[in-house]
PDB file of C-alpha atoms in Angstrom:
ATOM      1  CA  UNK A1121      41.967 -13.052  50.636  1.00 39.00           C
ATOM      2  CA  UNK A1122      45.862 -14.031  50.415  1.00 45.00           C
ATOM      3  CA  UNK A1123      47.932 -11.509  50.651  1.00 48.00           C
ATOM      4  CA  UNK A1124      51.827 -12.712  50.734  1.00 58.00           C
ATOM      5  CA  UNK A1125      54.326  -9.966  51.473  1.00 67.00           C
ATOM      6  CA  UNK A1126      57.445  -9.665  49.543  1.00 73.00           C
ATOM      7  CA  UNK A1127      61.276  -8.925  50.291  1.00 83.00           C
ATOM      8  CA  UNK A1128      61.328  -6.353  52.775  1.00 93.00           C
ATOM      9  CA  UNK A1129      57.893  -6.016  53.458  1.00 95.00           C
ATOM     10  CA  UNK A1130      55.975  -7.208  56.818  1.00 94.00           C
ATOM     11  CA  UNK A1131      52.268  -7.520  57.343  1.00 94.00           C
ATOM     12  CA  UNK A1132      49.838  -7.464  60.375  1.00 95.00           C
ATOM     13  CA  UNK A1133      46.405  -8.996  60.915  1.00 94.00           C
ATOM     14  CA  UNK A1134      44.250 -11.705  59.546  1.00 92.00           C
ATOM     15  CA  UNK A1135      42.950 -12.683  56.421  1.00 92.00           C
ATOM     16  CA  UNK A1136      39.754 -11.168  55.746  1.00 94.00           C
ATOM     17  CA  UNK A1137      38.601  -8.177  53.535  1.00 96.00           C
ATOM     18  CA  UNK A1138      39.501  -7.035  50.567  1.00 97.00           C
ATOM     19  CA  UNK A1139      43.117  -6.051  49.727  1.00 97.00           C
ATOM     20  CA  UNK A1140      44.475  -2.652  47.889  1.00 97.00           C
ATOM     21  CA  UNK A1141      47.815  -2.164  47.421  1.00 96.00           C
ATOM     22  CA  UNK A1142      49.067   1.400  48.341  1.00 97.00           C
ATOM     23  CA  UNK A1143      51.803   3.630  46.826  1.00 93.00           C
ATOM     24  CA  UNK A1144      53.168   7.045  46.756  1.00 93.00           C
ATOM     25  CA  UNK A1145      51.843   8.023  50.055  1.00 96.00           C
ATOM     26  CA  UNK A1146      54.677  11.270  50.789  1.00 96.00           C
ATOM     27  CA  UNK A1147      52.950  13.943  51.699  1.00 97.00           C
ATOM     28  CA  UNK A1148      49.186  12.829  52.196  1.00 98.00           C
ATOM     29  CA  UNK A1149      47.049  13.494  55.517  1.00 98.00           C
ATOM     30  CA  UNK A1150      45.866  10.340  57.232  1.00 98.00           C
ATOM     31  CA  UNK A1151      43.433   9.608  59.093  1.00 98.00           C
ATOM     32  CA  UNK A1152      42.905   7.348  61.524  1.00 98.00           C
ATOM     33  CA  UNK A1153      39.275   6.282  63.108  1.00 98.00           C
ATOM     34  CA  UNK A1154      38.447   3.705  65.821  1.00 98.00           C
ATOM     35  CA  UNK A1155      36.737   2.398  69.105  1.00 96.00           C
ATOM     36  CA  UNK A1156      37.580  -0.655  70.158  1.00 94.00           C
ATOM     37  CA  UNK A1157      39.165  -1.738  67.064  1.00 97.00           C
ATOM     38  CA  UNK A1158      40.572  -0.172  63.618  1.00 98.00           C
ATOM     39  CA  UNK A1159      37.696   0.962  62.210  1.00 98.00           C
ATOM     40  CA  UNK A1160      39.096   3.362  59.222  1.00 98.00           C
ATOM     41  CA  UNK A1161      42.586   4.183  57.839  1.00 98.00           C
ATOM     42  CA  UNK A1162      42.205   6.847  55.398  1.00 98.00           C
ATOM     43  CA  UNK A1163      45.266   7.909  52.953  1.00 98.00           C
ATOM     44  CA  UNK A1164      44.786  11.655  51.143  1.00 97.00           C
ATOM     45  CA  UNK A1165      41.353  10.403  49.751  1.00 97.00           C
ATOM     46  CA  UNK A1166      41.135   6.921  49.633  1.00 97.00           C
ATOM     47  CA  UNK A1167      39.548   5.271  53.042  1.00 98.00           C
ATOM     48  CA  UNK A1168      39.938   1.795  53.624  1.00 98.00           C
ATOM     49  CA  UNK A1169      37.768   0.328  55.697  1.00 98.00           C
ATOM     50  CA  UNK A1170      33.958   1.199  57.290  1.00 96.00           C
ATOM     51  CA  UNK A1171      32.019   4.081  58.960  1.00 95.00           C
ATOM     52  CA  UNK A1172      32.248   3.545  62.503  1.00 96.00           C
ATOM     53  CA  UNK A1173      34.570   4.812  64.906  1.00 97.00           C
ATOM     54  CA  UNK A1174      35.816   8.157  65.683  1.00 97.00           C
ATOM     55  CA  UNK A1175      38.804  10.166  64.558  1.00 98.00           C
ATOM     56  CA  UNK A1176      41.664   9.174  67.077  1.00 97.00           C
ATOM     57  CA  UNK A1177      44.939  10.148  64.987  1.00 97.00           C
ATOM     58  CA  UNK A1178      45.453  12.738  62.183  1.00 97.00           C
ATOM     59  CA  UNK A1179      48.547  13.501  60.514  1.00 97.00           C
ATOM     60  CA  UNK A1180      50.391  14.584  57.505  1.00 98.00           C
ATOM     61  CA  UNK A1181      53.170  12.132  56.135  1.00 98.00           C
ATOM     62  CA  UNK A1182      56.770  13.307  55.495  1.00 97.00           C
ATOM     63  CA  UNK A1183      57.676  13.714  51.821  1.00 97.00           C
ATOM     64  CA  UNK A1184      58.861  10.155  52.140  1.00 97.00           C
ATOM     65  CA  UNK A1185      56.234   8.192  53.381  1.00 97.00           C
ATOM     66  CA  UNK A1186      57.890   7.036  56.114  1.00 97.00           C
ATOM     67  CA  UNK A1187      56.592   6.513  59.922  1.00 97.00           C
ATOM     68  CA  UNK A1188      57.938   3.988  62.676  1.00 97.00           C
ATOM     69  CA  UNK A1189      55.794   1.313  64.225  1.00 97.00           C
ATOM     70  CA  UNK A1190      56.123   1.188  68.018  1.00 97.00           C
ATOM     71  CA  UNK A1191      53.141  -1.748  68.996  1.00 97.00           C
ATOM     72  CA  UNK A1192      50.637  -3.399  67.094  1.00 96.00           C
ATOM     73  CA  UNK A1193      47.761  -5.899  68.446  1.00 96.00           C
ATOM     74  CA  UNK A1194      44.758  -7.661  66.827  1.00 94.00           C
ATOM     75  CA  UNK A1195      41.533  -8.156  68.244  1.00 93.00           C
ATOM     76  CA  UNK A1196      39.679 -11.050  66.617  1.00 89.00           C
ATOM     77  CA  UNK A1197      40.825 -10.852  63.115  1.00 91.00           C
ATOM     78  CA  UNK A1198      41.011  -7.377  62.335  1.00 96.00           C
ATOM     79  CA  UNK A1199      43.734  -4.918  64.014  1.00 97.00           C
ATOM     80  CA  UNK A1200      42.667  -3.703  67.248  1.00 96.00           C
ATOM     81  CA  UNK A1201      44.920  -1.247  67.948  1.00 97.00           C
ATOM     82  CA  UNK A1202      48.362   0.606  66.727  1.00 97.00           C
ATOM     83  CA  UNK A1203      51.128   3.169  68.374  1.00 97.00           C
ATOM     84  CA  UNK A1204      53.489   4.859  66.306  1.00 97.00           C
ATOM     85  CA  UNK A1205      55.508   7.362  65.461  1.00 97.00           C
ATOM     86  CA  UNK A1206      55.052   9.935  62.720  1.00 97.00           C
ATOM     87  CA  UNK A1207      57.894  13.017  63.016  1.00 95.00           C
ATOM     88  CA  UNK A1208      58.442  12.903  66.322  1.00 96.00           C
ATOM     89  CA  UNK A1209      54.967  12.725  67.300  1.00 97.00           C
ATOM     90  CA  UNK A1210      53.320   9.349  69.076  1.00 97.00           C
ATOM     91  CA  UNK A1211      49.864   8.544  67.956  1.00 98.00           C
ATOM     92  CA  UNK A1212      47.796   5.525  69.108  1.00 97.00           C
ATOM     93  CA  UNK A1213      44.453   4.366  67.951  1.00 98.00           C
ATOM     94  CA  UNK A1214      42.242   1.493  69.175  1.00 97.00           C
ATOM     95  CA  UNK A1215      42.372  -1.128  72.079  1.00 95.00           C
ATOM     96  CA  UNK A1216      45.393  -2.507  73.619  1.00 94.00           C
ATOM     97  CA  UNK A1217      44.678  -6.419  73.607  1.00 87.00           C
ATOM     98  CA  UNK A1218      47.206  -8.182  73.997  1.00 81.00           C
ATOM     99  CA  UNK A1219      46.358 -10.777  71.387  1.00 85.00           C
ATOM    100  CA  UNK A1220      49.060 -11.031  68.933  1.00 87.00           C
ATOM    101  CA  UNK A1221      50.630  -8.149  70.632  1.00 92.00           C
ATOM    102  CA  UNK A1222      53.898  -6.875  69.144  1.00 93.00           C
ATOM    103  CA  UNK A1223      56.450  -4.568  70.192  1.00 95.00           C
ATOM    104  CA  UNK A1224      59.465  -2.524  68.378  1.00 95.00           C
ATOM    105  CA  UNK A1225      61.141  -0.619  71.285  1.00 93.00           C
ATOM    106  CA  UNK A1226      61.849   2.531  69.683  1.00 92.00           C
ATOM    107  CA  UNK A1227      60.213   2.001  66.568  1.00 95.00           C
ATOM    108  CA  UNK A1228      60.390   0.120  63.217  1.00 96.00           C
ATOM    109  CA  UNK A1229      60.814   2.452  59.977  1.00 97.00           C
ATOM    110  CA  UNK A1230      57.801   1.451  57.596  1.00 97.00           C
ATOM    111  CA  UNK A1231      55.724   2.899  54.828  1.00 97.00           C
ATOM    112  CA  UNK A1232      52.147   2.131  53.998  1.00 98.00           C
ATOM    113  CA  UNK A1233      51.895  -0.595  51.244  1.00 97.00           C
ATOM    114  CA  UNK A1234      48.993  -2.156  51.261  1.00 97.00           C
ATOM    115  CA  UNK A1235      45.151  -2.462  53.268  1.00 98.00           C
ATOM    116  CA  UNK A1236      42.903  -5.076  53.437  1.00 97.00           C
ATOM    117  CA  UNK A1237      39.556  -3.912  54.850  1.00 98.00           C
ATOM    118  CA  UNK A1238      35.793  -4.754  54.822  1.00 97.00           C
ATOM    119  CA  UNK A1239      33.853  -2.802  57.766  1.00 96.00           C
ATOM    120  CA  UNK A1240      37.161  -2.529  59.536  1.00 97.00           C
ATOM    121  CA  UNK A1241      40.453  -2.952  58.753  1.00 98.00           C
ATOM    122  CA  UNK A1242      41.873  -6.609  58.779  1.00 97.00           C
ATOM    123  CA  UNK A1243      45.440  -6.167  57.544  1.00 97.00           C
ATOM    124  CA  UNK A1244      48.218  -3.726  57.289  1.00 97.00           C
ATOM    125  CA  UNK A1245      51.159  -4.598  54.623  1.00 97.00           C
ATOM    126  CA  UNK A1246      53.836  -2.153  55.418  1.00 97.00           C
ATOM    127  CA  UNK A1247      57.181  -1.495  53.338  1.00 96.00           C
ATOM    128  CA  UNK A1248      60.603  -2.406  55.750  1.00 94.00           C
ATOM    129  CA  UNK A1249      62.989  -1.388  52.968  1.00 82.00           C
ATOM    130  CA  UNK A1250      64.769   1.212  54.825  1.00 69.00           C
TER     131      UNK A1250
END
């Protein structure tokens, strides 16, 4: 899988799975399951990645789309755990690591644009164009 982000756009995790792109994404529940790792991001209906896991963050977008990033790390190759911040709210899901750990202070306004999964997820592609 190659997935290049564009202009404005930053991506997170390794190079496995399959990739979808996402749009339009203002307004839609998500949900967000995991153990040690990312295990499941699901968007309104569409789930990307496998069955493990359990629920560890459920929310409703703003009209938007938008959310801020606050820490991201991988574990292996797939993402192994995420903090952020969704309208005013934190939420965190997986395993703090350390590998490939990043930080953004107070956050980093982003927008889902695109998953690459298999039986976890292996890459966020977010949109920076704020």
């Amino acid at each position: 899988m190659e997935a290049l982000a564009g202009k404005k756009q930053m991506s997170f995790g390794g190079h496995g799975g399959s990739f979808s792109s996402i749009q339009g994404t203002g307004g839609q529940q998500v949900l967000i399951k995991s153990g040690s790792k990312i295990d499941s991001i699901q968007i309104g209906n569409v789930k990307y990645g496998g069955g493990g896991g359990t629920p560890t963050a459920s929310f409703t977008l703003p009209a938007d789309g938008k959310f801020s990033i606050t820490r991201m790390c991988i574990n292996g190759d797939v993402i192994g755990y995420i903090q952020f911040v969704c309208d005013g709210v934190t939420y965190q899901a997986g395993q703090v690591t350390g590998d490939g750990d990043l930080s953004f202070g107070s956050g980093l306004p982003v927008s889902f644009a695109g998953i690459a999964s298999g039986s976890m997820v292996d890459m966020i592609l977010f949109n920076t164009d704020f």
